Amino acid sequence: QVQLVDSGGGLVQAGGSLRLSCAASERTFSNYAMGWFRQAPGKERELVVAISRSGGYTYYADSVKGRFTISRDNAKNTVYLQMNSLKPEDTAVYYCAARSGYGLGFSQGNYDYWGQGTQVTVSS
C-alpha cells in the first residue's frame, strides 16, 4: 500500500506561482509512474501532467503546456508540480496519483493510489 501526501496548495493571484509536492511512503517509489490530476467544482477530474518512473518521459495537458512543470526526486520519494503564470481557470483541488503499471497513465483508472488532494485557488 502506497500512501501519498499532497501539499503546497493555497491562494494566489493570477500570474503567480505555486509548487505542489507529493511525498510517497513507498521506498520503491521509482517503480511508480506519477500523475497530477485536478478537479474543479462541478467538473470531472482531469489529468494535468504525468511523469514516467525514471522521469525521462512526461505528458502535459494542452491547457498547462509552457506553464506547468512536473519533476520527481526518486531519492526523496517525492514528485513536484511547479505551476507558473496561474490563471483563475486553474482553480481546483489537485491530486497526485501513483501508477504501478508500465508507461504513463492517462486516465483515473490507470492509477492505483491517490493523495488526499490540495486546494489551489487563483484569484483574478
Short mmCIF file of C-alpha atoms in Angstrom, two decimals:
data_model
loop_
_atom_site.label_atom_id
_atom_site.label_comp_id
_atom_site.label_asym_id
_atom_site.label_seq_id
_atom_site.Cartn_x
_atom_site.Cartn_y
_atom_site.Cartn_z
CA GLN A 1 0.00 0.00 0.00
CA VAL A 2 1.43 3.36 -1.07
CA GLN A 3 0.47 6.44 0.89
CA LEU A 4 0.67 9.78 -0.90
CA VAL A 5 0.58 13.13 0.86
CA ASP A 6 -0.13 16.20 -1.27
CA SER A 7 0.90 19.66 -0.11
CA GLY A 8 1.68 23.14 -1.37
CA GLY A 9 -1.72 24.43 -2.40
CA GLY A 10 -3.03 27.85 -1.49
CA LEU A 11 -4.47 31.12 -2.68
CA VAL A 12 -2.54 33.08 -5.30
CA GLN A 13 -3.27 35.93 -7.65
CA ALA A 14 -3.46 35.40 -11.38
CA GLY A 15 0.02 35.33 -12.85
CA GLY A 16 1.53 33.94 -9.68
CA SER A 17 3.21 30.64 -8.97
CA LEU A 18 2.84 27.68 -6.66
CA ARG A 19 4.77 24.45 -6.21
CA LEU A 20 2.91 21.35 -5.19
CA SER A 21 4.65 18.39 -3.60
CA CYS A 22 3.59 14.80 -3.22
CA ALA A 23 5.52 12.64 -0.79
CA ALA A 24 5.21 8.87 -1.06
CA SER A 25 5.63 6.34 1.72
CA GLU A 26 6.89 3.67 -0.64
CA ARG A 27 10.66 3.08 -0.66
CA THR A 28 10.37 1.65 -4.18
CA PHE A 29 8.94 4.96 -5.37
CA SER A 30 10.89 4.65 -8.61
CA ASN A 31 8.65 1.70 -9.54
CA TYR A 32 5.70 4.05 -9.98
CA ALA A 33 4.80 6.46 -12.72
CA MET A 34 3.15 9.53 -11.25
CA GLY A 35 0.48 11.95 -12.29
CA TRP A 36 -1.25 15.08 -11.11
CA PHE A 37 -4.99 15.38 -11.65
CA ARG A 38 -7.28 18.27 -10.83
CA GLN A 39 -10.98 18.62 -10.19
CA ALA A 40 -12.80 21.92 -10.34
CA PRO A 41 -16.29 22.35 -8.81
CA GLY A 42 -18.92 20.73 -11.00
CA LYS A 43 -16.34 19.22 -13.33
CA GLU A 44 -14.80 15.82 -13.78
CA ARG A 45 -11.33 15.04 -12.54
CA GLU A 46 -8.82 15.52 -15.32
CA LEU A 47 -5.19 14.60 -15.88
CA VAL A 48 -2.91 17.62 -15.88
CA VAL A 49 0.58 16.15 -16.06
CA ALA A 50 2.29 12.79 -15.81
CA ILE A 51 5.84 11.54 -15.45
CA SER A 52 7.43 8.16 -16.04
CA ARG A 53 9.22 6.10 -13.44
CA SER A 54 12.64 7.47 -14.31
CA GLY A 55 11.42 10.95 -15.12
CA GLY A 56 12.51 10.59 -18.71
CA TYR A 57 9.03 10.88 -20.18
CA THR A 58 6.39 13.45 -19.37
CA TYR A 59 2.92 14.42 -20.52
CA TYR A 60 1.23 17.81 -20.26
CA ALA A 61 -2.37 18.69 -20.97
CA ASP A 62 -2.65 21.40 -23.60
CA SER A 63 -4.15 23.77 -21.06
CA VAL A 64 -0.96 23.81 -18.97
CA LYS A 65 1.83 23.39 -21.52
CA GLY A 66 4.51 26.01 -21.09
CA ARG A 67 3.24 26.96 -17.63
CA PHE A 68 3.44 23.80 -15.50
CA THR A 69 6.42 21.51 -14.95
CA ILE A 70 6.38 18.09 -13.36
CA SER A 71 9.52 16.62 -11.84
CA ARG A 72 10.47 13.90 -9.41
CA ASP A 73 13.20 13.11 -6.96
CA ASN A 74 13.29 9.36 -6.50
CA ALA A 75 15.84 9.66 -3.71
CA LYS A 76 13.30 11.71 -1.73
CA ASN A 77 10.23 9.73 -2.84
CA THR A 78 8.67 12.97 -3.97
CA VAL A 79 7.06 14.35 -7.10
CA TYR A 80 6.65 18.07 -7.71
CA LEU A 81 4.37 20.24 -9.80
CA GLN A 82 5.70 23.73 -10.47
CA MET A 83 2.84 25.95 -11.61
CA ASN A 84 3.65 29.33 -13.15
CA SER A 85 1.52 32.00 -14.80
CA LEU A 86 -1.50 30.71 -12.96
CA LYS A 87 -4.95 31.53 -14.26
CA PRO A 88 -8.33 31.59 -12.50
CA GLU A 89 -9.32 28.54 -14.55
CA ASP A 90 -6.53 26.60 -12.82
CA THR A 91 -8.56 26.76 -9.61
CA ALA A 92 -9.24 23.20 -8.47
CA VAL A 93 -8.33 20.52 -5.99
CA TYR A 94 -5.12 18.91 -7.20
CA TYR A 95 -4.44 15.22 -6.56
CA CYS A 96 -1.27 13.28 -7.10
CA ALA A 97 -1.56 9.65 -8.10
CA ALA A 98 0.76 6.67 -8.47
CA ARG A 99 0.62 4.06 -11.18
CA SER A 100 2.26 0.66 -10.82
CA GLY A 101 1.87 -0.31 -14.46
CA TYR A 102 4.34 0.41 -17.22
CA GLY A 103 4.22 3.64 -19.17
CA LEU A 104 2.36 6.85 -18.48
CA GLY A 105 -1.24 6.74 -17.37
CA PHE A 106 -3.82 8.99 -18.98
CA SER A 107 -6.98 8.23 -17.08
CA GLN A 108 -8.02 7.83 -13.45
CA GLY A 109 -8.39 4.09 -13.88
CA ASN A 110 -4.71 3.78 -14.79
CA TYR A 111 -3.66 4.84 -11.28
CA ASP A 112 -3.61 2.71 -8.15
CA TYR A 113 -3.01 5.15 -5.31
CA TRP A 114 -4.15 8.69 -4.64
CA GLY A 115 -3.24 11.58 -2.42
CA GLN A 116 -5.84 13.42 -0.36
CA GLY A 117 -5.77 16.49 -2.58
CA THR A 118 -4.66 20.07 -2.08
CA GLN A 119 -6.72 23.14 -2.93
CA VAL A 120 -5.37 25.66 -5.42
CA THR A 121 -7.30 28.91 -5.77
CA VAL A 122 -6.29 31.56 -8.29
CA SER A 123 -7.93 34.94 -7.92
CA SER A 124 -8.40 37.32 -10.83
#
